[in-house]
Coordinates of C-alpha atoms in Angstrom, one line a residue:
M1 CA -50.9 14.7 64.3
R2 CA -49.0 16.2 61.3
Y3 CA -52.1 15.8 59.1
S4 CA -54.2 17.7 61.6
L5 CA -51.7 20.5 61.9
L6 CA -51.6 20.9 58.1
L7 CA -55.4 20.9 57.9
F8 CA -55.5 23.6 60.7
I9 CA -53.0 25.8 58.8
C10 CA -55.0 25.5 55.5
L11 CA -58.3 26.3 57.3
L12 CA -56.6 29.3 59.1
T13 CA -55.3 30.6 55.8
T14 CA -58.6 30.3 54.1
I15 CA -60.5 32.0 56.9
T16 CA -58.0 34.8 57.1
Q17 CA -57.9 35.5 53.4
A18 CA -61.7 35.5 53.1
Q19 CA -61.7 38.7 55.3
I20 CA -59.5 40.7 52.9
T21 CA -61.3 43.6 51.1
F22 CA -60.1 46.1 48.6
S23 CA -61.8 49.5 48.3
V24 CA -61.1 51.1 44.9
S25 CA -62.0 54.7 44.1
F26 CA -60.8 57.4 41.7
A27 CA -59.5 60.8 42.6
A28 CA -61.5 64.0 42.1
S29 CA -58.5 65.3 40.2
Q30 CA -59.4 62.9 37.4
G31 CA -62.9 64.4 36.9
Q32 CA -66.1 65.2 38.7
Q33 CA -68.5 63.3 36.5
P34 CA -69.7 59.8 37.5
L35 CA -68.2 57.0 35.4
D36 CA -69.3 53.7 34.1
G37 CA -66.9 50.8 33.4
R38 CA -65.1 47.8 34.7
V39 CA -62.9 48.1 37.8
L40 CA -60.0 45.7 37.5
L41 CA -57.8 44.8 40.4
I42 CA -54.4 43.2 39.7
L43 CA -52.1 41.5 42.2
A44 CA -48.6 40.5 41.1
K45 CA -45.7 38.8 42.8
T46 CA -43.1 40.8 41.0
D47 CA -42.6 44.5 40.1
K48 CA -40.6 43.8 36.9
T49 CA -43.4 45.6 35.1
E50 CA -46.6 47.2 36.3
P51 CA -49.2 44.6 37.5
R52 CA -51.6 45.5 34.7
F53 CA -49.0 44.4 32.1
Q54 CA -48.5 41.0 33.8
V55 CA -52.0 39.6 33.2
S56 CA -52.0 36.9 30.5
D57 CA -53.1 33.4 29.7
G58 CA -49.7 32.0 30.6
V59 CA -48.8 30.2 33.8
A60 CA -46.9 33.2 35.1
T61 CA -49.9 35.5 34.9
A62 CA -50.8 38.0 37.7
Q63 CA -54.0 37.6 39.6
L64 CA -57.0 39.5 38.3
F65 CA -60.4 40.5 39.8
G66 CA -63.1 42.7 38.2
I67 CA -66.5 44.3 38.9
D68 CA -68.8 46.4 36.9
V69 CA -69.5 50.0 38.1
N70 CA -72.3 52.3 37.1
S71 CA -72.2 56.0 37.9
L72 CA -69.2 55.7 40.1
K73 CA -68.5 59.1 41.7
P74 CA -65.1 60.5 42.6
G75 CA -64.1 59.2 46.0
Q76 CA -66.8 56.6 46.0
A77 CA -65.4 53.1 46.7
A78 CA -66.0 50.0 44.6
T79 CA -65.5 47.0 46.9
I80 CA -63.7 43.8 45.9
D81 CA -64.0 41.1 48.4
A82 CA -64.1 37.3 48.6
S83 CA -67.4 37.1 46.7
V84 CA -65.9 38.6 43.5
F85 CA -64.9 36.1 40.9
G86 CA -61.2 36.2 39.9
Y87 CA -58.6 34.6 37.6
P88 CA -56.7 32.4 37.9
K89 CA -57.6 32.0 41.6
P90 CA -61.4 32.3 41.8
S91 CA -61.6 34.2 45.0
L92 CA -59.5 36.5 47.3
K93 CA -59.8 33.8 49.9
D94 CA -57.7 31.5 47.7
L95 CA -54.6 33.8 47.8
P96 CA -51.9 32.7 50.2
P97 CA -50.3 35.1 52.6
G98 CA -47.3 37.1 51.4
D99 CA -46.2 40.2 49.6
Y100 CA -48.0 41.5 46.5
Y101 CA -47.8 44.4 44.2
V102 CA -51.3 45.8 43.6
Q103 CA -52.8 48.0 41.0
A104 CA -56.3 49.0 39.9
V105 CA -57.6 50.1 36.5
L106 CA -60.9 51.6 35.5
H107 CA -61.8 50.6 31.9
K108 CA -64.3 53.2 30.9
Y109 CA -67.6 52.4 29.2
E110 CA -69.8 54.7 27.2
T111 CA -73.6 54.5 26.5
F112 CA -74.8 53.7 23.0
T113 CA -78.3 53.8 21.8
R114 CA -78.3 51.7 18.7
K115 CA -80.5 51.6 15.7
D116 CA -82.1 48.3 16.9
G117 CA -83.4 50.1 20.0
H118 CA -81.0 48.5 22.5
V119 CA -79.0 50.7 24.9
V120 CA -75.7 49.2 25.8
K121 CA -72.6 50.3 27.7
L122 CA -69.3 49.5 26.0
P123 CA -65.7 50.6 25.9
M124 CA -65.3 52.9 22.9
D125 CA -61.9 52.4 21.2
R126 CA -59.8 55.5 21.7
G127 CA -57.1 54.9 19.1
E128 CA -55.3 52.1 21.0
G129 CA -57.0 49.0 19.4
Q130 CA -59.2 47.9 22.4
N131 CA -56.6 47.4 25.1
W132 CA -57.8 48.1 28.6
R133 CA -54.2 48.4 29.9
V134 CA -53.4 51.5 27.8
A135 CA -56.7 52.9 26.5
P136 CA -56.5 56.7 26.6
G137 CA -58.5 58.1 29.4
N138 CA -58.6 54.9 31.4
L139 CA -57.8 55.6 35.1
F140 CA -55.3 53.6 37.1
S141 CA -53.4 53.6 40.4
K142 CA -49.7 53.4 40.9
S143 CA -48.4 50.0 41.9
Q144 CA -48.2 49.6 45.6
K145 CA -46.7 46.8 47.7
I146 CA -48.9 45.2 50.3
S147 CA -48.6 42.2 52.6
L148 CA -51.4 39.7 53.1
K149 CA -51.1 38.5 56.7
P150 CA -52.7 35.5 58.3
G151 CA -54.6 36.0 61.5
A152 CA -56.1 39.5 60.9
K153 CA -58.8 41.3 59.0
Q154 CA -57.4 43.6 56.3
A155 CA -58.9 46.5 54.3
V156 CA -56.8 47.9 51.5
A157 CA -57.7 51.3 49.9
I158 CA -56.6 52.0 46.4
V159 CA -57.0 55.4 44.6
M160 CA -56.8 55.6 40.9
D161 CA -55.2 59.0 40.4
Q162 CA -53.5 58.5 37.1
A163 CA -54.9 58.5 33.5
N164 CA -53.6 57.0 30.3
P165 CA -52.6 59.9 27.9
A166 CA -54.1 60.4 24.4
L167 CA -52.2 58.8 21.5
P168 CA -50.7 60.7 18.7
E169 CA -52.1 60.3 15.2
P170 CA -49.7 58.7 12.7
K171 CA -48.0 61.1 10.3
D172 CA -47.9 60.9 6.5
T173 CA -44.6 60.1 4.7
K174 CA -43.6 59.9 1.1
F175 CA -44.8 56.3 0.8
I176 CA -47.3 55.9 3.6
K177 CA -50.5 57.9 3.7
H178 CA -53.4 57.8 6.2
I179 CA -57.1 58.1 5.5
K180 CA -60.1 58.4 7.9
I181 CA -63.7 58.7 6.9
Q182 CA -67.0 58.8 8.8
S183 CA -69.1 55.8 7.8
K184 CA -72.7 56.5 7.1
R185 CA -73.7 52.9 7.7
L186 CA -71.9 52.5 11.0
T187 CA -73.0 56.0 12.2
E188 CA -76.6 55.0 11.6
F189 CA -76.2 51.7 13.4
W190 CA -74.5 53.1 16.5
G191 CA -76.4 56.3 16.8
R192 CA -73.3 58.5 16.9
P193 CA -70.4 59.3 14.5
M194 CA -68.3 56.2 13.7
Y195 CA -65.2 56.2 11.6
L196 CA -63.1 53.9 9.5
G197 CA -59.5 54.4 8.6
A198 CA -56.6 52.9 6.7
H199 CA -52.9 53.1 6.3
V200 CA -52.0 53.2 2.6
L201 CA -48.6 52.2 1.2
L202 CA -48.1 54.0 -2.1
P203 CA -46.1 52.5 -4.9
A204 CA -42.8 53.9 -6.0
G205 CA -43.3 56.5 -8.7
F206 CA -46.8 57.4 -7.6
D207 CA -46.3 61.1 -8.1
E208 CA -44.2 60.8 -11.2
H209 CA -46.9 58.6 -13.0
P210 CA -50.2 60.4 -12.6
E211 CA -51.6 58.4 -15.5
A212 CA -51.2 55.1 -13.6
H213 CA -54.0 53.3 -11.8
Y214 CA -53.2 50.4 -9.5
P215 CA -54.4 47.1 -8.2
L216 CA -55.3 47.0 -4.5
C217 CA -54.2 44.5 -1.8
I218 CA -55.8 44.5 1.6
F219 CA -53.4 43.2 4.3
H220 CA -55.9 42.1 7.0
G221 CA -54.9 41.7 10.6
H222 CA -55.1 43.2 14.1
F223 CA -55.3 46.9 14.8
P224 CA -52.4 48.7 13.1
S225 CA -51.3 51.9 14.8
D226 CA -49.4 52.7 11.5
F227 CA -48.1 50.8 8.5
A228 CA -45.4 48.6 10.1
G229 CA -42.7 46.6 8.4
F230 CA -41.6 49.3 5.9
S231 CA -38.6 51.6 6.5
A232 CA -36.4 53.6 4.2
T233 CA -33.7 53.5 6.8
P234 CA -31.6 50.5 7.6
P235 CA -31.0 49.5 11.2
P236 CA -27.8 50.9 12.8
A237 CA -24.9 48.5 12.5
N238 CA -24.4 48.8 16.3
M239 CA -28.1 48.3 17.1
D240 CA -28.6 46.6 20.5
T241 CA -29.3 42.9 20.1
T242 CA -29.7 41.9 23.7
D243 CA -33.5 41.8 23.4
Y244 CA -35.0 38.3 23.7
A245 CA -38.1 37.2 21.8
E246 CA -39.7 34.5 24.0
R247 CA -42.0 33.4 21.3
F248 CA -39.2 32.5 18.9
H249 CA -36.4 31.9 21.5
I250 CA -33.9 34.2 19.8
Y251 CA -32.0 37.3 20.8
G252 CA -31.9 40.5 18.7
Y253 CA -35.3 40.1 17.1
K254 CA -35.9 43.9 17.0
K255 CA -32.9 44.3 14.7
I256 CA -34.2 41.4 12.5
V257 CA -37.5 43.2 12.2
A258 CA -35.8 46.5 11.4
Q259 CA -33.7 44.8 8.7
E260 CA -36.7 43.1 7.1
A261 CA -38.5 46.5 7.0
Y262 CA -35.6 48.0 5.2
D263 CA -35.4 45.0 2.8
F264 CA -39.0 45.4 2.0
Y265 CA -38.4 49.1 1.1
K266 CA -35.6 48.1 -1.2
K267 CA -37.9 45.5 -3.0
W268 CA -40.8 47.9 -3.1
T269 CA -38.8 50.6 -4.8
S270 CA -36.8 48.2 -7.1
K271 CA -37.2 48.4 -10.9
D272 CA -39.0 45.1 -11.4
F273 CA -41.3 45.1 -8.5
P274 CA -45.0 45.5 -9.6
R275 CA -46.6 48.7 -8.6
M276 CA -49.7 48.4 -6.4
L277 CA -51.5 49.8 -3.4
I278 CA -51.4 47.9 -0.1
I279 CA -53.7 49.0 2.7
E280 CA -54.1 48.1 6.3
I281 CA -57.6 48.9 7.7
Q282 CA -58.3 50.5 11.0
H283 CA -61.7 49.2 12.2
A284 CA -61.3 48.8 15.9
N285 CA -64.7 48.9 17.6
Q286 CA -66.4 48.5 20.9
Y287 CA -65.7 44.8 21.2
Y288 CA -62.2 44.2 19.7
D289 CA -59.3 45.6 17.8
D290 CA -61.0 45.0 14.5
S291 CA -64.5 44.0 13.3
Y292 CA -63.6 40.9 11.4
A293 CA -64.6 42.8 8.2
V294 CA -68.1 41.4 8.0
N295 CA -71.7 42.5 8.8
S296 CA -72.7 41.6 12.3
E297 CA -75.9 42.0 14.4
N298 CA -73.8 43.2 17.3
L299 CA -71.0 45.3 15.6
G300 CA -73.0 46.6 12.7
P301 CA -72.5 46.5 8.9
Y302 CA -68.7 46.7 8.9
G303 CA -68.4 44.5 5.9
D304 CA -70.5 46.8 3.7
A305 CA -69.0 49.9 5.2
I306 CA -65.5 48.7 4.3
M307 CA -66.5 47.4 0.9
Y308 CA -68.8 50.2 -0.3
E309 CA -67.5 53.3 1.6
L310 CA -63.9 53.0 2.6
L311 CA -62.4 51.1 -0.4
P312 CA -64.1 53.3 -3.0
E313 CA -62.7 56.4 -1.2
I314 CA -59.2 54.9 -1.1
E315 CA -59.3 53.9 -4.8
K316 CA -60.6 57.3 -5.7
R317 CA -58.0 59.2 -3.7
F318 CA -55.0 57.0 -4.6
R319 CA -56.0 56.0 -8.2
G320 CA -56.9 52.4 -7.6
I321 CA -58.3 50.5 -10.6
G322 CA -61.5 49.9 -8.5
Q323 CA -62.6 46.6 -10.0
G324 CA -62.8 43.2 -8.5
W325 CA -60.3 41.6 -10.9
A326 CA -57.6 44.0 -9.5
R327 CA -58.3 43.5 -5.7
F328 CA -56.7 40.9 -3.5
T329 CA -56.7 40.2 0.2
Y330 CA -54.4 38.4 2.5
G331 CA -53.5 38.1 6.2
G332 CA -52.8 35.7 9.1
S333 CA -54.8 34.5 12.1
T334 CA -57.7 37.0 12.5
G335 CA -56.5 38.4 9.1
G336 CA -56.5 35.0 7.6
W337 CA -60.2 34.5 8.5
E338 CA -61.0 38.0 7.3
A339 CA -59.3 37.4 4.0
L340 CA -61.3 34.2 3.3
A341 CA -64.5 35.7 4.6
A342 CA -64.1 38.8 2.3
Q343 CA -63.7 36.5 -0.6
V344 CA -66.7 34.4 0.3
F345 CA -69.1 37.2 1.2
Y346 CA -68.0 39.5 -1.6
P347 CA -66.9 37.0 -4.2
D348 CA -67.1 39.4 -7.2
E349 CA -65.2 42.1 -5.4
F350 CA -61.9 40.2 -5.0
N351 CA -59.8 38.1 -7.3
G352 CA -58.0 36.1 -4.7
C353 CA -57.4 35.5 -1.0
F354 CA -54.4 34.2 0.8
A355 CA -55.5 33.0 4.2
A356 CA -52.8 32.1 6.6
C357 CA -53.5 30.2 9.9
P358 CA -57.1 31.5 9.8
D359 CA -59.3 31.6 12.8
P360 CA -61.8 28.7 12.7
I361 CA -63.1 28.5 9.2
S362 CA -65.3 25.5 10.1
F363 CA -67.1 25.3 13.4
D364 CA -67.1 21.5 13.1
A365 CA -63.5 22.0 14.3
Y366 CA -63.9 25.1 16.5
T367 CA -60.3 24.8 17.7
V368 CA -60.3 21.4 19.5
F369 CA -64.0 20.4 19.4
N370 CA -67.1 20.3 17.3
L371 CA -69.3 23.2 18.3
Y372 CA -72.5 21.5 17.0
K373 CA -72.1 18.1 18.6
E374 CA -70.5 18.8 22.0
K375 CA -72.3 19.9 25.1
N376 CA -69.4 21.7 26.9
A377 CA -66.7 23.9 25.5
Y378 CA -64.3 23.4 28.5
Y379 CA -64.5 19.7 29.0
Q380 CA -64.7 16.4 27.1
E381 CA -67.2 14.6 29.3
G382 CA -67.7 10.9 29.9
T383 CA -69.8 8.9 32.4
F384 CA -67.3 8.9 35.2
R385 CA -64.9 11.8 34.4
R386 CA -64.3 14.8 32.3
T387 CA -61.0 16.0 30.7
P388 CA -60.1 19.7 30.3
R389 CA -59.9 20.9 26.7
P390 CA -56.6 22.5 25.7
G391 CA -56.5 26.1 24.7
Q392 CA -53.0 26.5 23.5
R393 CA -49.9 24.4 22.8
N394 CA -46.4 24.7 21.6
Y395 CA -44.9 22.9 18.6
L396 CA -44.2 19.9 20.8
G397 CA -47.8 19.6 21.8
Q398 CA -47.2 20.8 25.3
V399 CA -50.4 22.5 26.6
Q400 CA -49.8 26.0 27.9
W401 CA -53.4 26.8 29.1
T402 CA -56.9 25.4 28.8
M403 CA -60.1 26.6 27.2
E404 CA -61.6 27.2 30.7
E405 CA -58.7 29.2 31.9
T406 CA -58.6 31.6 28.9
N407 CA -62.4 32.1 29.0
H408 CA -62.4 32.7 32.7
R409 CA -59.7 35.4 32.2
E410 CA -62.0 37.0 29.6
L411 CA -65.0 36.8 32.0
V412 CA -63.1 38.5 34.7
T413 CA -61.9 41.2 32.3
G414 CA -65.3 42.0 31.1
T415 CA -68.9 40.7 31.4
H416 CA -71.4 40.8 28.5
T417 CA -68.7 39.9 26.0
R418 CA -66.7 43.0 26.8
S419 CA -63.2 41.6 27.5
G420 CA -61.8 42.8 24.2
D421 CA -60.3 39.3 23.7
Q422 CA -60.5 36.4 21.3
F423 CA -63.4 34.2 22.3
D424 CA -65.5 37.2 23.1
I425 CA -64.9 38.8 19.7
W426 CA -65.9 35.6 18.0
E427 CA -69.1 35.7 20.1
A428 CA -69.7 39.4 19.3
V429 CA -69.3 38.9 15.6
F430 CA -71.0 35.6 15.1
S431 CA -73.9 35.7 17.6
P432 CA -77.4 37.2 17.4
V433 CA -78.2 40.1 19.7
G434 CA -79.5 38.9 23.1
A435 CA -82.5 40.2 24.9
D436 CA -80.3 42.6 26.9
G437 CA -78.8 44.1 23.8
Y438 CA -75.4 42.3 24.2
P439 CA -74.2 39.3 22.2
K440 CA -76.1 36.1 23.0
R441 CA -73.7 33.7 24.7
I442 CA -72.5 30.8 22.6
W443 CA -71.8 29.1 26.0
N444 CA -72.1 29.8 29.6
K445 CA -68.9 31.7 30.3
M446 CA -68.5 30.2 33.8
T447 CA -69.3 26.5 33.1
G448 CA -68.7 26.1 29.3
E449 CA -72.2 24.7 28.6
I450 CA -72.9 25.3 24.9
D451 CA -76.2 26.9 23.6
Q452 CA -77.0 24.9 20.5
T453 CA -79.6 27.5 19.3
V454 CA -76.8 30.1 19.1
A455 CA -74.5 27.5 17.4
A456 CA -77.1 27.0 14.8
Y457 CA -77.1 30.7 14.1
W458 CA -73.4 30.7 13.8
R459 CA -73.5 27.9 11.3
E460 CA -75.8 29.6 8.9
H461 CA -74.2 33.0 9.0
Y462 CA -70.4 32.6 9.6
D463 CA -69.3 29.0 9.2
L464 CA -67.2 29.5 6.1
L465 CA -67.0 25.9 5.2
H466 CA -70.7 25.3 5.7
I467 CA -71.5 28.4 3.6
L468 CA -69.3 27.2 0.7
K469 CA -70.9 23.8 0.8
R470 CA -74.4 25.2 1.0
D471 CA -74.0 27.7 -1.7
W472 CA -71.4 26.1 -4.0
K473 CA -73.8 26.0 -7.0
T474 CA -73.9 29.8 -7.1
L475 CA -70.8 30.7 -5.1
G476 CA -68.4 28.1 -6.6
P477 CA -68.1 29.7 -10.1
K478 CA -67.3 33.1 -8.4
V479 CA -64.5 31.8 -6.2
T480 CA -62.9 29.0 -8.2
G481 CA -59.1 29.6 -8.5
K482 CA -59.2 32.3 -5.8
I483 CA -58.8 30.4 -2.5
H484 CA -55.3 29.9 -1.0
I485 CA -55.0 28.6 2.6
Y486 CA -51.8 28.0 4.6
C487 CA -51.4 26.6 8.2
G488 CA -48.8 25.0 10.4
D489 CA -49.7 21.5 11.4
M490 CA -48.8 22.4 15.0
D491 CA -50.7 25.6 15.1
N492 CA -50.7 26.8 18.7
Y493 CA -54.5 27.3 18.7
Y494 CA -55.3 24.1 16.8
L495 CA -56.6 26.1 13.8
N496 CA -55.2 23.5 11.4
N497 CA -58.1 21.2 12.4
A498 CA -60.6 23.3 10.6
V499 CA -58.2 23.7 7.6
Y500 CA -58.1 19.9 7.2
L501 CA -61.9 19.9 6.8
M502 CA -61.8 22.8 4.3
E503 CA -59.1 21.0 2.3
D504 CA -61.2 17.8 2.1
F505 CA -64.1 19.8 0.6
L506 CA -62.0 21.9 -1.8
K507 CA -60.3 18.8 -3.1
S508 CA -63.4 16.9 -3.7
V509 CA -66.0 19.5 -4.9
K510 CA -67.0 19.5 -8.5
N511 CA -69.1 21.7 -10.9
P512 CA -66.9 23.6 -10.7
S513 CA -63.7 22.3 -9.2
A514 CA -62.2 24.7 -6.6
Y515 CA -58.7 24.9 -8.1
S516 CA -57.6 26.0 -4.7
E517 CA -54.3 25.8 -2.8
V518 CA -54.0 24.4 0.7
A519 CA -50.5 23.9 2.2
Y520 CA -49.1 23.0 5.7
G521 CA -45.9 23.8 7.5
D522 CA -44.3 20.8 9.1
R523 CA -44.2 21.3 12.9
A524 CA -44.9 25.0 12.2
E525 CA -46.7 27.0 14.8
H526 CA -49.0 30.0 14.5
C527 CA -48.8 31.9 12.1
W528 CA -47.2 29.9 9.3
N529 CA -48.1 31.6 6.0
G530 CA -46.9 29.4 3.2
D531 CA -43.1 29.8 3.1
P532 CA -41.4 26.4 3.6
T533 CA -37.9 27.8 3.2
H534 CA -37.7 30.3 6.1
P535 CA -38.5 30.1 9.8
N536 CA -41.8 31.6 10.9
Y537 CA -40.1 34.5 12.7
I538 CA -38.9 35.6 9.2
S539 CA -41.8 34.7 7.0
R540 CA -44.3 36.4 9.2
L541 CA -42.6 39.7 8.3
R542 CA -43.0 39.1 4.5
Y543 CA -46.7 39.0 3.9
N544 CA -46.5 42.0 1.5
T545 CA -44.0 40.3 -0.8
M546 CA -44.6 36.6 -0.7
Y547 CA -47.9 36.4 -2.7
V548 CA -47.0 38.9 -5.5
D549 CA -46.1 36.2 -8.1
K550 CA -49.4 34.4 -7.6
I551 CA -51.3 37.7 -7.7
L552 CA -49.7 38.6 -11.0
K553 CA -50.5 35.2 -12.5
R554 CA -54.1 35.4 -11.4
I555 CA -54.4 38.9 -13.0
E556 CA -52.9 37.6 -16.3
A557 CA -55.2 34.6 -16.3
S558 CA -58.5 36.3 -15.3
H559 CA -58.6 39.9 -16.3
P560 CA -61.5 41.1 -18.4
A561 CA -61.2 42.4 -21.9
G562 CA -59.8 45.9 -22.1
A563 CA -58.3 45.8 -18.6
D564 CA -55.5 48.1 -17.7
L565 CA -52.4 45.9 -17.5
T566 CA -49.8 48.4 -18.4
S567 CA -50.2 51.8 -16.7
W568 CA -49.0 50.3 -13.3
R569 CA -46.1 48.3 -14.8
Y570 CA -43.6 51.0 -15.2

């Protein structure tokens, strides 16, 4: 009897929830023109922050649904019902009755007619670094509380009558300058003006030593709104330290960050610190917060645009030496992959890379699986069962989410590789263009089934270990002594697995030997960058000082005859 009652309740709940619909529109006050984009509907169980800021890969995520809209007119409703795929619950019918805080967002798309003839609709970055939650011009509704009730049909109307404001441009200071150029290569590819930018940290004494020319370091990483981690002002002694950093499990992290920024300023301006230029590049694009600094069928020739347009302009304007022996690159995670990729794809243009916790540098270990040998990205499959693949872990190995979960969140956020998130950007950068003009899927985003023809393309074009092995006869002499890789052996995203494979190759290769450096942090998580003496929450703030000694040694050992080794050592 009890079992029958429970079954009846479950059936009643399912039937009831299947009849819920949401009608989402935007107010005429936000414009009269029809809009393209992705309507995102978020339901949260708490109002501690707006629902749009509660969507994540973590177990406490809010619920998300999404649909594409084309030429949506003001006042016209986009309907989200039980047929619309969601994350983490796949359908509205799966939501239990109760109170929810609901919000809708329209992530705007623009139309691009590319050089290759394809016409695509994509979210243009608007200075925020590809973040649908805060992208300027995106429309959203105020959060409203609703009750999903069993036993009745419900129709909820939501009006997006708010818009994210434009973001201010960063301002120049004595030490930090900003540069923005229109790229000829990218403009030609995208069929409209496209720009590259950078934040440039000038050395102490730049104005007082006009005769000096400087080495250049590129600090690769995610979209920087400004040059962070540098401050001429110490944090107040009474600065609030009640903030809690969940990632590091410590209080007062904001003050720690502020103190490190001031300490960097003191080192940077000290008498014995070498004078150089450090830049952070702004290359957010229609798919992500940066381009991965390589040429791509889907993103365009970002690698060449950075190398042959942006860097020469920076070196001209700020007196860089402008030669490969005086350029270095470093970064972590995305920046780690970019640092190594820049060294591999432009071997004569850089004299060393320091790649920390790099994104997969071998697709034989594409996080937790071999991309070339497995059939499914989401599951390890046997005859009688299949086991979900983990997507993220902590330093104890406890899994926080699976590959399927994070990919389904991306799919709900944006179809056609338009989520602006991690697996989609790898796909956008590495894949060939599909017949529809969007990146060809490496796997079915719903099921995880891998397309081995796309994987083969990835291997030949972007698998850094494969490329080094394949081309070592000609590439080896150009990169020997230049490769430095660091990774925690408990990297949250299993990126150490690919580093192990790279290490095996670099240790064993001959003619020439690699003379490389690979190091691991014991039980260190993402993003360990080679410092065994400090915790990760400190060392991650010191990228711009921790490789200086190795850079100087490399310059001393490899500079060409007649190189300028003195004008910048005042």
